[in-house]
Amino acid sequence: MLKDKSLTYVSLFSCAGVGCYGFRMEGFHCIATNELLPRRLEVQKANHKCEYESGYVAGDITTDEVKQHIYSEIEKWSKKGNDRVDVVVATPPCQGISVINHKKTSKEINRNSLVVESVEVIKNIRPRFFIFENVMAFQKTLCITPDNRTIPIGDYIREALGEDYIISGRILNFMNYGSNSSRTRTLMIGVDKKYRNNIIPLDLYPDYQQEKTLRDVIYDFPRLEWGEIYENDFYHAFRTYSHEMRNWIHDLKEGESAFDNEDPLKRPHRVVDGKIVENIRKNRDKYTRQPWDRFIQCVHTRNDQLAAQNTIHPEQDRVYSIRELMTMMTIPRDFQWMEYTLTELNSMPDSEKEKVYKAHEVNIRQCIGEAVPTEIMRQIAAKIKFYLFGKMCDATEVNKIIADKELTDRNALTEFLKDNPLNLDMASLMRITELCNARREKNAAFYTNKFIVNEIMGQLPVFNKETIRILEPSVGAGSFIPFLFKQYANVPNVILDVVDVDEESLEAFKILIEQIGVPDNFTINCICHDFLTWVPGDTPYDLAVGNPPFSKLKKHTKEIDVCLKENVNQKTSNLAAMFLEKCMRCSDCVALVLNKNILATEEYAATRDLLRAVKIETIIDFGRYGFTGVSIETMCLIVYPKQKPKETSIYSMKYNKRFVRNQDYITDSRFPSFVIYRDEQFDEVAKKLEFNVFTVFRDRQITKAVTTATESEHSLWVIKAKNINDDGQGITHIDNYDVFLPKERADSLSVTRFLNDENVYLTPNMTYNPRVIENLPNTIPDGSVAVLIPRKPFRLTAKQRAFFSSEEYRRFYGIARNLSTQSINVDNNSVFYYGVLRDDK
């Protein structure tokens, strides 16, 4: 996607630059690096991190001076031809982290608001990617926003940056993703929406790996004598302690604590007025000899102390050496902690070594304890580079490849997928596969854009089980599968059943998955069958996830009809609604991409009744972003069929709004539809109105074939939505737009029964700006105008008609229609919301 370009990054709260050294390893250039403490910036300078001396920005990022310094460095690079910063890495301090509902002080929250400063910088820089790394509770921790609200950090980052970025936050134990020591952290990654069809945050997270043991990592390091600095490696050294403290740990076996020594003199203590006062045992990890054959515990900042957590060598009477700690944190051997090279340090006399070591040890060890493991950032950097420079195709390129390679031929497609001669990324191959599916229209198979999969994955449940079972009921090219691999990489055993009615699609899926590689913890069972008639086993699935077909059931068979008898909704013929019900019967959690009209239209009333009784965990409103080339509004519904309703998390991708509502509130049975954006203002308007006062009729017969552009005394003016003035005050003739219907043709049309009927009203059909006018003499509405028919005779006053055109009502009506912009016909359900003011009827 990018060619002949130097990749760049900016690092905020960079400490000694240990983590973002991984970006340097992958060839990225550091434009600016900011750190409060100068001694840590000196470490970065020793590694020649920035090409310009001015790129090292010391100081408090909350000040305008520091921010402007960073921006000036970016400007310097832009003059060299760098079009844009590629990555901003931010690791704001995690002191004072305070999870919601825990006691917190304003000082702590203000400290956490350093995240807000980072967000401000990111908004100004507009990098292609951003990365936040912090403690496990990071996303739920409170911060103060610029408008003085106190909200969780994760919510604020998504709110402030979500309009421009696809964002994902994951909690990972880095020891399972390339680091050599346990370190459970949050990684939040944002990707510019410009790349959303090809790159999503889930693409960029490091890959799952089996954790290593202490024996795997440091067993072969040379043994150190008391006080020794190893002659061939200055950094293989440790801090010595009094002989008395050494005795506390000398006889310990692996896993044993000095507090367990039988001899009181060998238990941690101090002498006060000649008496032994034993230390209080607050944490078992202190004074504990570490075992060889267990994963390596988290490296802390005070790793120089016996009294700190998990610091004592499995065999020797010492804490870990700096080099051992560097290896645990995957810091490369060529990383420099000071201006001297390793060769220069090793060549120093012992006395000089000891002096230099003592001067730098505490800073080095603290920096290691605070660092992001280098390998974690290196992997992210490598993936960013791969995707930016990789061969990824837009829709035009995909169609050209299909035509040039004649991939609509099944054999040609099979060979193309196997060989991948153009070295395309997996997303492009999947898109090609779906477009080439000869039965895609018949089976309603459409490519699921990667960025909506990213949003769905972020809402899927976390399982603490040895074995989970996942169902994909309409797998197609397998858009969800690579990300399920990532999502459940840490589950020991995942059984994944994929179903598709099309045998050729399944064969293509197998080829694609073979290229990706199936992780060792996954077992995939491919099932070629119509999902509606397929009989799952007795054991329920833990999760059903996918994008079922949206089309209507075209052919009823005896077998299908028998299976459909189990469904609550017997009125719909929509396959997606049928898939939803079946998944709800066989899975503990269901996450499906569905047509958004399931929330509102009359056809799905029984489906909504079914959903009201179960837990709707999440609704992700994709609007029209869901599918390439398909102009329908979609959503992801995540439900727990065996759980009771509680609260529902709602996200609008179009408006970048996230909030939580009581489920009973948004699924209130007093309304004919789910109102997912319902709020206090909506309720205030609703209190004023009497609902369900109209029925509706809409013409389906007036077409160009029966109209003329010429008006005569023998014709009727055909009223279209555009003719109705926006303020609801009358209508307007439009030159070269108006059409007329000969009166002799009107008699055969159903809409003619409303001709000159003073008791009905007209409203534009597909609009977000409702307005209502009185029916006009000698006119007739076409399909773009709905006829409102009072259930009981009454007249709308001028005040009432004006209310329909007011901003207050239009906002109410937009929420009633779930902020949809497609398929907003005034139908039997939505006409309910054409409410009449109670004091004006």
PDB file of N, CA, C and O in Angstrom, residues 391-428:
ATOM      1  N   LYS A 391       0.580  -6.376  -0.264  1.00  0.00           N
ATOM      2  CA  LYS A 391      -0.303  -6.258  -1.419  1.00  0.00           C
ATOM      3  C   LYS A 391      -1.731  -6.450  -0.946  1.00  0.00           C
ATOM      4  O   LYS A 391      -2.189  -7.567  -0.738  1.00  0.00           O
ATOM      5  N   MET A 392      -2.444  -5.331  -0.771  1.00  0.00           N
ATOM      6  CA  MET A 392      -3.843  -5.372  -0.372  1.00  0.00           C
ATOM      7  C   MET A 392      -4.661  -4.640  -1.420  1.00  0.00           C
ATOM      8  O   MET A 392      -4.222  -3.630  -1.970  1.00  0.00           O
ATOM      9  N   CYS A 393      -5.840  -5.135  -1.690  1.00  0.00           N
ATOM     10  CA  CYS A 393      -6.602  -4.653  -2.834  1.00  0.00           C
ATOM     11  C   CYS A 393      -7.875  -3.952  -2.411  1.00  0.00           C
ATOM     12  O   CYS A 393      -8.564  -4.411  -1.495  1.00  0.00           O
ATOM     13  N   ASP A 394      -8.202  -2.869  -3.128  1.00  0.00           N
ATOM     14  CA  ASP A 394      -9.521  -2.279  -2.945  1.00  0.00           C
ATOM     15  C   ASP A 394     -10.500  -2.984  -3.874  1.00  0.00           C
ATOM     16  O   ASP A 394     -10.138  -3.913  -4.603  1.00  0.00           O
ATOM     17  N   ALA A 395     -11.762  -2.543  -3.848  1.00  0.00           N
ATOM     18  CA  ALA A 395     -12.799  -3.235  -4.614  1.00  0.00           C
ATOM     19  C   ALA A 395     -12.496  -3.247  -6.108  1.00  0.00           C
ATOM     20  O   ALA A 395     -12.713  -4.253  -6.797  1.00  0.00           O
ATOM     21  N   THR A 396     -11.973  -2.124  -6.624  1.00  0.00           N
ATOM     22  CA  THR A 396     -11.668  -2.046  -8.061  1.00  0.00           C
ATOM     23  C   THR A 396     -10.582  -3.048  -8.440  1.00  0.00           C
ATOM     24  O   THR A 396     -10.688  -3.758  -9.459  1.00  0.00           O
ATOM     25  N   GLU A 397      -9.531  -3.129  -7.615  1.00  0.00           N
ATOM     26  CA  GLU A 397      -8.439  -4.065  -7.903  1.00  0.00           C
ATOM     27  C   GLU A 397      -8.903  -5.507  -7.809  1.00  0.00           C
ATOM     28  O   GLU A 397      -8.506  -6.353  -8.631  1.00  0.00           O
ATOM     29  N   VAL A 398      -9.766  -5.788  -6.830  1.00  0.00           N
ATOM     30  CA  VAL A 398     -10.282  -7.146  -6.692  1.00  0.00           C
ATOM     31  C   VAL A 398     -11.048  -7.554  -7.946  1.00  0.00           C
ATOM     32  O   VAL A 398     -10.853  -8.644  -8.492  1.00  0.00           O
ATOM     33  N   ASN A 399     -11.920  -6.680  -8.426  1.00  0.00           N
ATOM     34  CA  ASN A 399     -12.707  -7.002  -9.621  1.00  0.00           C
ATOM     35  C   ASN A 399     -11.823  -7.178 -10.847  1.00  0.00           C
ATOM     36  O   ASN A 399     -12.101  -8.031 -11.700  1.00  0.00           O
ATOM     37  N   LYS A 400     -10.760  -6.380 -10.926  1.00  0.00           N
ATOM     38  CA  LYS A 400      -9.839  -6.515 -12.065  1.00  0.00           C
ATOM     39  C   LYS A 400      -9.103  -7.853 -12.013  1.00  0.00           C
ATOM     40  O   LYS A 400      -8.927  -8.520 -13.041  1.00  0.00           O
ATOM     41  N   ILE A 401      -8.680  -8.260 -10.821  1.00  0.00           N
ATOM     42  CA  ILE A 401      -7.993  -9.548 -10.676  1.00  0.00           C
ATOM     43  C   ILE A 401      -8.926 -10.683 -11.076  1.00  0.00           C
ATOM     44  O   ILE A 401      -8.530 -11.618 -11.787  1.00  0.00           O
ATOM     45  N   ILE A 402     -10.167 -10.599 -10.637  1.00  0.00           N
ATOM     46  CA  ILE A 402     -11.134 -11.652 -10.976  1.00  0.00           C
ATOM     47  C   ILE A 402     -11.299 -11.753 -12.489  1.00  0.00           C
ATOM     48  O   ILE A 402     -11.323 -12.856 -13.056  1.00  0.00           O
ATOM     49  N   ALA A 403     -11.403 -10.593 -13.145  1.00  0.00           N
ATOM     50  CA  ALA A 403     -11.579 -10.592 -14.597  1.00  0.00           C
ATOM     51  C   ALA A 403     -10.316 -11.074 -15.313  1.00  0.00           C
ATOM     52  O   ALA A 403     -10.387 -11.924 -16.216  1.00  0.00           O
ATOM     53  N   ASP A 404      -9.159 -10.531 -14.912  1.00  0.00           N
ATOM     54  CA  ASP A 404      -7.912 -10.881 -15.596  1.00  0.00           C
ATOM     55  C   ASP A 404      -7.567 -12.351 -15.446  1.00  0.00           C
ATOM     56  O   ASP A 404      -7.064 -12.988 -16.389  1.00  0.00           O
ATOM     57  N   LYS A 405      -7.815 -12.897 -14.280  1.00  0.00           N
ATOM     58  CA  LYS A 405      -7.448 -14.293 -13.997  1.00  0.00           C
ATOM     59  C   LYS A 405      -8.599 -15.274 -14.265  1.00  0.00           C
ATOM     60  O   LYS A 405      -8.440 -16.474 -14.041  1.00  0.00           O
ATOM     61  N   GLU A 406      -9.758 -14.719 -14.718  1.00  0.00           N
ATOM     62  CA  GLU A 406     -10.932 -15.553 -15.024  1.00  0.00           C
ATOM     63  C   GLU A 406     -11.301 -16.439 -13.835  1.00  0.00           C
ATOM     64  O   GLU A 406     -11.527 -17.642 -13.949  1.00  0.00           O
ATOM     65  N   LEU A 407     -11.386 -15.803 -12.665  1.00  0.00           N
ATOM     66  CA  LEU A 407     -11.571 -16.561 -11.430  1.00  0.00           C
ATOM     67  C   LEU A 407     -13.010 -16.982 -11.172  1.00  0.00           C
ATOM     68  O   LEU A 407     -13.277 -17.685 -10.190  1.00  0.00           O
ATOM     69  N   THR A 408     -13.940 -16.549 -12.032  1.00  0.00           N
ATOM     70  CA  THR A 408     -15.292 -17.071 -11.882  1.00  0.00           C
ATOM     71  C   THR A 408     -15.356 -18.550 -12.240  1.00  0.00           C
ATOM     72  O   THR A 408     -16.306 -19.237 -11.884  1.00  0.00           O
ATOM     73  N   ASP A 409     -14.320 -19.019 -12.939  1.00  0.00           N
ATOM     74  CA  ASP A 409     -14.194 -20.466 -13.167  1.00  0.00           C
ATOM     75  C   ASP A 409     -13.688 -21.110 -11.874  1.00  0.00           C
ATOM     76  O   ASP A 409     -12.660 -20.710 -11.331  1.00  0.00           O
ATOM     77  N   ARG A 410     -14.433 -22.096 -11.380  1.00  0.00           N
ATOM     78  CA  ARG A 410     -14.131 -22.688 -10.077  1.00  0.00           C
ATOM     79  C   ARG A 410     -12.734 -23.293 -10.026  1.00  0.00           C
ATOM     80  O   ARG A 410     -12.017 -23.134  -9.033  1.00  0.00           O
ATOM     81  N   ASN A 411     -12.313 -23.949 -11.080  1.00  0.00           N
ATOM     82  CA  ASN A 411     -10.973 -24.558 -11.084  1.00  0.00           C
ATOM     83  C   ASN A 411      -9.882 -23.490 -11.052  1.00  0.00           C
ATOM     84  O   ASN A 411      -8.869 -23.637 -10.358  1.00  0.00           O
ATOM     85  N   ALA A 412     -10.108 -22.422 -11.827  1.00  0.00           N
ATOM     86  CA  ALA A 412      -9.128 -21.337 -11.841  1.00  0.00           C
ATOM     87  C   ALA A 412      -9.028 -20.689 -10.460  1.00  0.00           C
ATOM     88  O   ALA A 412      -7.931 -20.364  -9.987  1.00  0.00           O
ATOM     89  N   LEU A 413     -10.168 -20.515  -9.786  1.00  0.00           N
ATOM     90  CA  LEU A 413     -10.165 -19.929  -8.448  1.00  0.00           C
ATOM     91  C   LEU A 413      -9.426 -20.822  -7.461  1.00  0.00           C
ATOM     92  O   LEU A 413      -8.624 -20.341  -6.647  1.00  0.00           O
ATOM     93  N   THR A 414      -9.668 -22.111  -7.546  1.00  0.00           N
ATOM     94  CA  THR A 414      -9.005 -23.058  -6.640  1.00  0.00           C
ATOM     95  C   THR A 414      -7.495 -22.975  -6.772  1.00  0.00           C
ATOM     96  O   THR A 414      -6.759 -22.906  -5.777  1.00  0.00           O
ATOM     97  N   GLU A 415      -7.012 -22.978  -8.005  1.00  0.00           N
ATOM     98  CA  GLU A 415      -5.565 -22.897  -8.228  1.00  0.00           C
ATOM     99  C   GLU A 415      -5.004 -21.556  -7.772  1.00  0.00           C
ATOM    100  O   GLU A 415      -3.905 -21.471  -7.217  1.00  0.00           O
ATOM    101  N   PHE A 416      -5.775 -20.494  -8.006  1.00  0.00           N
ATOM    102  CA  PHE A 416      -5.329 -19.159  -7.597  1.00  0.00           C
ATOM    103  C   PHE A 416      -5.188 -19.085  -6.080  1.00  0.00           C
ATOM    104  O   PHE A 416      -4.207 -18.542  -5.562  1.00  0.00           O
ATOM    105  N   LEU A 417      -6.155 -19.637  -5.374  1.00  0.00           N
ATOM    106  CA  LEU A 417      -6.099 -19.599  -3.917  1.00  0.00           C
ATOM    107  C   LEU A 417      -4.940 -20.431  -3.383  1.00  0.00           C
ATOM    108  O   LEU A 417      -4.282 -20.048  -2.412  1.00  0.00           O
ATOM    109  N   LYS A 418      -4.690 -21.555  -4.011  1.00  0.00           N
ATOM    110  CA  LYS A 418      -3.593 -22.416  -3.560  1.00  0.00           C
ATOM    111  C   LYS A 418      -2.236 -21.763  -3.778  1.00  0.00           C
ATOM    112  O   LYS A 418      -1.356 -21.811  -2.918  1.00  0.00           O
ATOM    113  N   ASP A 419      -2.064 -21.144  -4.956  1.00  0.00           N
ATOM    114  CA  ASP A 419      -0.746 -20.606  -5.320  1.00  0.00           C
ATOM    115  C   ASP A 419      -0.544 -19.165  -4.837  1.00  0.00           C
ATOM    116  O   ASP A 419       0.588 -18.739  -4.609  1.00  0.00           O
ATOM    117  N   ASN A 420      -1.652 -18.407  -4.748  1.00  0.00           N
ATOM    118  CA  ASN A 420      -1.584 -16.988  -4.393  1.00  0.00           C
ATOM    119  C   ASN A 420      -0.461 -16.290  -5.154  1.00  0.00           C
ATOM    120  O   ASN A 420       0.471 -15.726  -4.562  1.00  0.00           O
ATOM    121  N   PRO A 421      -0.523 -16.318  -6.493  1.00  0.00           N
ATOM    122  CA  PRO A 421       0.600 -15.813  -7.306  1.00  0.00           C
ATOM    123  C   PRO A 421       0.875 -14.324  -7.117  1.00  0.00           C
ATOM    124  O   PRO A 421       1.988 -13.869  -7.374  1.00  0.00           O
ATOM    125  N   LEU A 422      -0.107 -13.555  -6.682  1.00  0.00           N
ATOM    126  CA  LEU A 422       0.084 -12.122  -6.487  1.00  0.00           C
ATOM    127  C   LEU A 422       0.467 -11.776  -5.056  1.00  0.00           C
ATOM    128  O   LEU A 422       0.602 -10.610  -4.707  1.00  0.00           O
ATOM    129  N   ASN A 423       0.652 -12.821  -4.250  1.00  0.00           N
ATOM    130  CA  ASN A 423       1.028 -12.633  -2.844  1.00  0.00           C
ATOM    131  C   ASN A 423       0.079 -11.673  -2.130  1.00  0.00           C
ATOM    132  O   ASN A 423       0.489 -10.746  -1.422  1.00  0.00           O
ATOM    133  N   LEU A 424      -1.213 -11.922  -2.287  1.00  0.00           N
ATOM    134  CA  LEU A 424      -2.226 -11.062  -1.681  1.00  0.00           C
ATOM    135  C   LEU A 424      -2.387 -11.387  -0.203  1.00  0.00           C
ATOM    136  O   LEU A 424      -2.119 -12.498   0.241  1.00  0.00           O
ATOM    137  N   ASP A 425      -2.876 -10.407   0.546  1.00  0.00           N
ATOM    138  CA  ASP A 425      -3.189 -10.636   1.949  1.00  0.00           C
ATOM    139  C   ASP A 425      -4.457 -11.485   2.058  1.00  0.00           C
ATOM    140  O   ASP A 425      -5.222 -11.624   1.104  1.00  0.00           O
ATOM    141  N   MET A 426      -4.710 -12.037   3.239  1.00  0.00           N
ATOM    142  CA  MET A 426      -5.821 -12.967   3.413  1.00  0.00           C
ATOM    143  C   MET A 426      -7.161 -12.275   3.210  1.00  0.00           C
ATOM    144  O   MET A 426      -8.102 -12.876   2.669  1.00  0.00           O
ATOM    145  N   ALA A 427      -7.294 -11.012   3.617  1.00  0.00           N
ATOM    146  CA  ALA A 427      -8.561 -10.310   3.437  1.00  0.00           C
ATOM    147  C   ALA A 427      -8.917 -10.201   1.958  1.00  0.00           C
ATOM    148  O   ALA A 427     -10.077 -10.391   1.567  1.00  0.00           O
ATOM    149  N   SER A 428      -7.917  -9.915   1.106  1.00  0.00           N
ATOM    150  CA  SER A 428      -8.176  -9.812  -0.330  1.00  0.00           C
ATOM    151  C   SER A 428      -8.557 -11.158  -0.915  1.00  0.00           C
ATOM    152  O   SER A 428      -9.460 -11.251  -1.762  1.00  0.00           O
TER     153      SER A 428
END
